[in-house]
Every structure is written in structure tokens, then in C-alpha cells.
């Protein structure tokens, strides 16, 4: 997607695990609480504990203002106060532009809550525990301090090197849990055949697998794209990798009793194991568009996952390992595949490296085919240099209230949950959708069946209203657009298409959910009409994604028209 670009770069990771005792942000309503410390990692693993981590990658061109910060958090989501605090530090300490900073949460349900800065989600993450609710400044300050520590450490490691990005597709580790809503989209019929849509190539993958490993509609109508942002030294040693994939962080199930990164932790470990480096490197996997995507086919916290013909996979440690190791192995292979730039140092000017050599331990034992591939490697030094342009805003959602959006409301189906994390007593009655004519067709929230008073009043009062949005353009080749919450795969595809159409550019568009803030689900207008959990949990009404798309398109145009500092 993006060949090696000359720059200064670095990557760093710092443990983010809070002290035990807090409620797990995604499982609190089901009694999830971090009563124990995370287990120690076996000797030789890259991280000291199987806890939460923050990972930062910095890519710098000719100046501080031509610098991009990509920060991945093992948290339920980024939050607006956390983004504001870290951005303030980076701008003050390093003179970076605020619109060049992206902070993404993995959406692990086994992370802490109460750092969101809005009354709705600071209360929901401790649902049912009324003695401990609301914003926890001590927790917030702890998380903020760790993120800033990671950023500062990363900045101190900057060295001359290369930045690149690659992409592959991975099926079989994720499944669309709300297919009936997804089918309402006009893109459903072409999801697997249109090259511009995420699912393109799915039919070929299904045919290739055949037999017991077949993929059905739920498995194919996902976003299988696995991206890799890669930081390398001038000697082509890997400095760090940040990937992105679309799959909920719910493989643990609600019975876990410690802070845990969910499958993302196993993915990080497997990347390092597969790369087989002399020294482990920082690795993270960001969350993309997983609003309707759960781990593997048909899995839920109260049962098992059917993996299409073989024995079921138990929710918890086993499921987490299967998904994490699978995605991690594929991410490492994307980094290794067709590595035509492994010997760039032969052509580039040598520069002292701040890191130890990080060549693969088994490089000398490569098979002849691998050696041949390296001999054919491109020897010329990359001529392109790193550029970044960005645009950001704080969207006052109330300014859009009227005919298109309205005061935040949850629907009845929200209390039922989903197939991968629901209330078993309610899900069978409400979880498959609950549209109605409770509200008139002209109302922005129609056909939602609102929660009764006083719940609906609290939701409208406590929901986030000032939401940060960012679009970054890297090297005039890749747009990265942030969504403050949980976009479905069709929502992501809608935003991608709109940005490409509006800019008339032959570029890649990457949509990252859980970035900047958390404001619930973001579903297309067609999905909203089904009023399943995702549509019911869409706060601002049926047209919410259309209005969000328009604002992101405006930011993309601004980023493209902005001043890009070359070099």
C-alpha cells in the first residue's frame, strides 16, 4: 500500500495496567471486576505481564510540524479527555500539530472504565454498582501518565529510518453477528464481488477452503483487511509494528477477573514469535470497524463457538488464543511477505542506530526460495519522503439536532445486548430487533422504541456532546479517518467511499473506530431500521452516520488542501 518512505521514526510500549479492583468496562453489568492481578507472562515473552499496554509510533519528516503520532491503547476506547490531555503534552513538548495525532482503543472489554468524561458511559461501565460510578480522576490520571510516558520514551528513540504500510486479508477469525441488519445495506449484494468493498475476494477464499473449512454469510460479510504500519531503522531493522483489524475484544467472556487485552495480547506475542527476532519489538493491533463483528462464528459468553465442523472452541482463554495467535501470525506474514526492502541499508547511507541489531535469528537458515527473493530485492534508496497533513474538529453534536439528529436515546434492544455479550434472559426476546411506531416517522429516532422514563432522560442528559474528529493524510496516499465509537463494517465502507469520491484521489482510506472518544454505535441508516442492538444503541438517530460522514469528508478535503511540509 505504501512503500518505504524516508523519515525519522521510533516505536515504544509501556504497561498500562491499573491497580486491581476496578470494574471491567465491557462486562461490568454482568459482574465483571478485576479482582486479581494479570498473570505473569512465561519467560521469554516480550511483555512482562499479560496485562494492558500503550504503544506509540512516531513518524517524522523535516520538522516537528511534519510529524505523525499513532497511539494504540489496550482500553475499551480512547476518550475525549484522554486525547485532549495527551495532545496538549505533545503540542507543548514537541510542537506537533494537534491534527496529526491519532489515539485508538482496542475495545477490549476487560479494561477499566470511568475515564470517559461523560456521565453516560462513566456510569454504564459500572452498571448496577451504584456506590462506585462516575468519572474516576485517579484512574484517568494514571492512564494519562502512562500514555505520556510512552510518548516521551518513543520521542527519545527517534532515529533515521523508514515508514511503510502493508495490507492483507484474513477470514475465519471474525463473524458478522447482525447479518439481518447488514443485509439491508445496498452493498450487501456486492460485498464479495466489488473490488472497492472490504469483502472482495471472499468467494475465492471460500472456494479455496472448501470442505469443513467453508465460510458462510456471517463469516464472509466482515472486513477481513489486516493492515500493518511498520517502523524500520536505516539498517532495515524492525523498530515496531502497529496493525489494525476489525473484531470485537470479547473473546474472554464476562467471567474473567483481571484486566486483560483480550485476543490483542496473544496477537502481539505471536507477531514476535513468528518474526523470530533477536530482541522483541513493540507490537500493537488497533481496532477498525467492529460494530457488528464478533470473534469467530456464533460465539457468546454463555456457550461455545462453532468453528464449522471441528470441535467447538470454548469462550475464554481458548478462544482468545485461537483468534489472537491466528491474527498475529497473519500480521507477521504480511510484514515478511515480499519484503523487497530488506537490504535497503546496502544502498542507503549508513547511520548510527540507537537500537540493537534486530535481524531475524534464522536469517542464515533461510530456504533457497527466500534467498532468491532477497536477491531480487529492490536495492535503490526510496526517493519519497514523509509528508503528513491533517484536519480535526470538536463536533458539537447538539448543533446538528433538528430534522436529521436528535437528543441521544437508547432503544429497548440495548438492554438485551448481543449474541457475543448479551443478557441471556432478554436477548432471545429483544435481541433480534425491536422497531416500532412509538415515535412518528418524521422523528429522527424513528423506528426506535425508546427506553422508558427516567432512563431515556438520563441518556439524553449524560451522553457525549462535544466529540473530536480527525482525518490525517499520509504521503498523499492514505487517509486515516477516526470514528468516536463502534462503526459497523458497512459504516466504514460508506465513509471510505465518500472520502474517495469527494477528493477524487486514488488513495486508500482507513477508518479507525474507538478513536478520539466513545459515543456508542455508528450504523448506516438502513441498518438502523432493523433496530437490533447496534441500531438501538446508535445515540443520535437514523441519520447519524450520514451526518458523521459529511463532517469527515469536509475534514478530508481540508487535510488534502492543507499545507504539506515535504522532507
PDB file of N, CA, C and O in Angstrom, residues 178-182 184 413 432-435 447 525-533 535-536:
ATOM      1  N   UNK A 178     -24.777  -9.505  13.259  1.00  0.00           N
ATOM      2  CA  UNK A 178     -26.056  -8.839  12.975  1.00  0.00           C
ATOM      3  C   UNK A 178     -26.305  -8.834  11.479  1.00  0.00           C
ATOM      4  O   UNK A 178     -26.520  -7.793  10.860  1.00  0.00           O
ATOM      5  N   UNK A 179     -26.293 -10.026  10.898  1.00  0.00           N
ATOM      6  CA  UNK A 179     -26.375 -10.146   9.445  1.00  0.00           C
ATOM      7  C   UNK A 179     -27.693  -9.615   8.889  1.00  0.00           C
ATOM      8  O   UNK A 179     -27.722  -9.040   7.798  1.00  0.00           O
ATOM      9  N   UNK A 180     -28.787  -9.783   9.620  1.00  0.00           N
ATOM     10  CA  UNK A 180     -30.073  -9.314   9.099  1.00  0.00           C
ATOM     11  C   UNK A 180     -30.083  -7.803   8.916  1.00  0.00           C
ATOM     12  O   UNK A 180     -30.683  -7.282   7.966  1.00  0.00           O
ATOM     13  N   UNK A 181     -29.420  -7.075   9.814  1.00  0.00           N
ATOM     14  CA  UNK A 181     -29.304  -5.624   9.650  1.00  0.00           C
ATOM     15  C   UNK A 181     -28.343  -5.294   8.508  1.00  0.00           C
ATOM     16  O   UNK A 181     -28.608  -4.407   7.689  1.00  0.00           O
ATOM     17  N   UNK A 182     -27.229  -6.008   8.442  1.00  0.00           N
ATOM     18  CA  UNK A 182     -26.245  -5.784   7.375  1.00  0.00           C
ATOM     19  C   UNK A 182     -26.863  -6.018   6.000  1.00  0.00           C
ATOM     20  O   UNK A 182     -26.535  -5.321   5.026  1.00  0.00           O
ATOM     21  N   UNK A 184     -29.672  -5.250   4.932  1.00  0.00           N
ATOM     22  CA  UNK A 184     -30.476  -4.117   4.482  1.00  0.00           C
ATOM     23  C   UNK A 184     -29.663  -3.132   3.639  1.00  0.00           C
ATOM     24  O   UNK A 184     -30.230  -2.324   2.896  1.00  0.00           O
ATOM     25  N   UNK A 413     -33.865  -2.614  22.615  1.00  0.00           N
ATOM     26  CA  UNK A 413     -32.938  -3.714  22.330  1.00  0.00           C
ATOM     27  C   UNK A 413     -31.576  -3.525  22.973  1.00  0.00           C
ATOM     28  O   UNK A 413     -30.821  -4.489  23.129  1.00  0.00           O
ATOM     29  N   UNK A 432     -33.083  -9.632  18.489  1.00  0.00           N
ATOM     30  CA  UNK A 432     -33.149  -9.733  17.036  1.00  0.00           C
ATOM     31  C   UNK A 432     -33.854  -8.542  16.388  1.00  0.00           C
ATOM     32  O   UNK A 432     -34.251  -8.588  15.233  1.00  0.00           O
ATOM     33  N   UNK A 433     -33.997  -7.470  17.143  1.00  0.00           N
ATOM     34  CA  UNK A 433     -34.570  -6.255  16.580  1.00  0.00           C
ATOM     35  C   UNK A 433     -35.904  -5.912  17.196  1.00  0.00           C
ATOM     36  O   UNK A 433     -36.720  -6.790  17.477  1.00  0.00           O
ATOM     37  N   UNK A 434     -36.120  -4.596  17.420  1.00  0.00           N
ATOM     38  CA  UNK A 434     -37.357  -4.179  18.072  1.00  0.00           C
ATOM     39  C   UNK A 434     -37.803  -2.821  17.523  1.00  0.00           C
ATOM     40  O   UNK A 434     -37.919  -1.839  18.248  1.00  0.00           O
ATOM     41  N   UNK A 435     -38.059  -2.745  16.192  1.00  0.00           N
ATOM     42  CA  UNK A 435     -38.567  -1.490  15.644  1.00  0.00           C
ATOM     43  C   UNK A 435     -40.033  -1.303  15.999  1.00  0.00           C
ATOM     44  O   UNK A 435     -40.749  -2.272  16.272  1.00  0.00           O
ATOM     45  N   UNK A 447     -37.281   4.208  13.512  1.00  0.00           N
ATOM     46  CA  UNK A 447     -38.334   3.488  14.240  1.00  0.00           C
ATOM     47  C   UNK A 447     -37.874   2.916  15.590  1.00  0.00           C
ATOM     48  O   UNK A 447     -38.273   1.817  15.972  1.00  0.00           O
ATOM     49  N   UNK A 525     -28.029   4.093   7.917  1.00  0.00           N
ATOM     50  CA  UNK A 525     -29.469   4.350   8.043  1.00  0.00           C
ATOM     51  C   UNK A 525     -30.270   3.081   7.784  1.00  0.00           C
ATOM     52  O   UNK A 525     -31.287   2.826   8.450  1.00  0.00           O
ATOM     53  N   UNK A 526     -29.819   2.258   6.838  1.00  0.00           N
ATOM     54  CA  UNK A 526     -30.536   1.010   6.549  1.00  0.00           C
ATOM     55  C   UNK A 526     -30.427   0.024   7.704  1.00  0.00           C
ATOM     56  O   UNK A 526     -31.408  -0.657   8.045  1.00  0.00           O
ATOM     57  N   UNK A 527     -29.258  -0.078   8.307  1.00  0.00           N
ATOM     58  CA  UNK A 527     -29.088  -0.965   9.464  1.00  0.00           C
ATOM     59  C   UNK A 527     -29.902  -0.478  10.648  1.00  0.00           C
ATOM     60  O   UNK A 527     -30.432  -1.282  11.434  1.00  0.00           O
ATOM     61  N   UNK A 528     -30.008   0.814  10.785  1.00  0.00           N
ATOM     62  CA  UNK A 528     -30.764   1.402  11.892  1.00  0.00           C
ATOM     63  C   UNK A 528     -32.207   0.927  11.890  1.00  0.00           C
ATOM     64  O   UNK A 528     -32.803   0.676  12.943  1.00  0.00           O
ATOM     65  N   UNK A 529     -32.777   0.772  10.698  1.00  0.00           N
ATOM     66  CA  UNK A 529     -34.194   0.402  10.594  1.00  0.00           C
ATOM     67  C   UNK A 529     -34.482  -0.970  11.189  1.00  0.00           C
ATOM     68  O   UNK A 529     -35.617  -1.245  11.585  1.00  0.00           O
ATOM     69  N   UNK A 530     -33.481  -1.847  11.256  1.00  0.00           N
ATOM     70  CA  UNK A 530     -33.683  -3.171  11.830  1.00  0.00           C
ATOM     71  C   UNK A 530     -33.821  -3.123  13.343  1.00  0.00           C
ATOM     72  O   UNK A 530     -34.413  -4.003  13.962  1.00  0.00           O
ATOM     73  N   UNK A 531     -33.238  -2.080  13.954  1.00  0.00           N
ATOM     74  CA  UNK A 531     -33.286  -1.875  15.404  1.00  0.00           C
ATOM     75  C   UNK A 531     -32.822  -3.089  16.190  1.00  0.00           C
ATOM     76  O   UNK A 531     -33.427  -3.482  17.206  1.00  0.00           O
ATOM     77  N   UNK A 532     -31.753  -3.722  15.716  1.00  0.00           N
ATOM     78  CA  UNK A 532     -31.040  -4.684  16.539  1.00  0.00           C
ATOM     79  C   UNK A 532     -30.203  -3.908  17.553  1.00  0.00           C
ATOM     80  O   UNK A 532     -30.284  -2.667  17.630  1.00  0.00           O
ATOM     81  N   UNK A 533     -29.400  -4.591  18.333  1.00  0.00           N
ATOM     82  CA  UNK A 533     -28.641  -3.946  19.409  1.00  0.00           C
ATOM     83  C   UNK A 533     -27.868  -2.737  18.905  1.00  0.00           C
ATOM     84  O   UNK A 533     -27.860  -1.669  19.541  1.00  0.00           O
ATOM     85  N   UNK A 535     -28.231  -0.770  16.152  1.00  0.00           N
ATOM     86  CA  UNK A 535     -29.069   0.368  15.790  1.00  0.00           C
ATOM     87  C   UNK A 535     -29.771   0.973  16.988  1.00  0.00           C
ATOM     88  O   UNK A 535     -29.929   2.193  17.087  1.00  0.00           O
ATOM     89  N   UNK A 536     -30.175   0.121  17.914  1.00  0.00           N
ATOM     90  CA  UNK A 536     -30.817   0.593  19.141  1.00  0.00           C
ATOM     91  C   UNK A 536     -29.862   1.424  19.985  1.00  0.00           C
ATOM     92  O   UNK A 536     -30.276   2.320  20.720  1.00  0.00           O
TER      93      UNK A 536
END
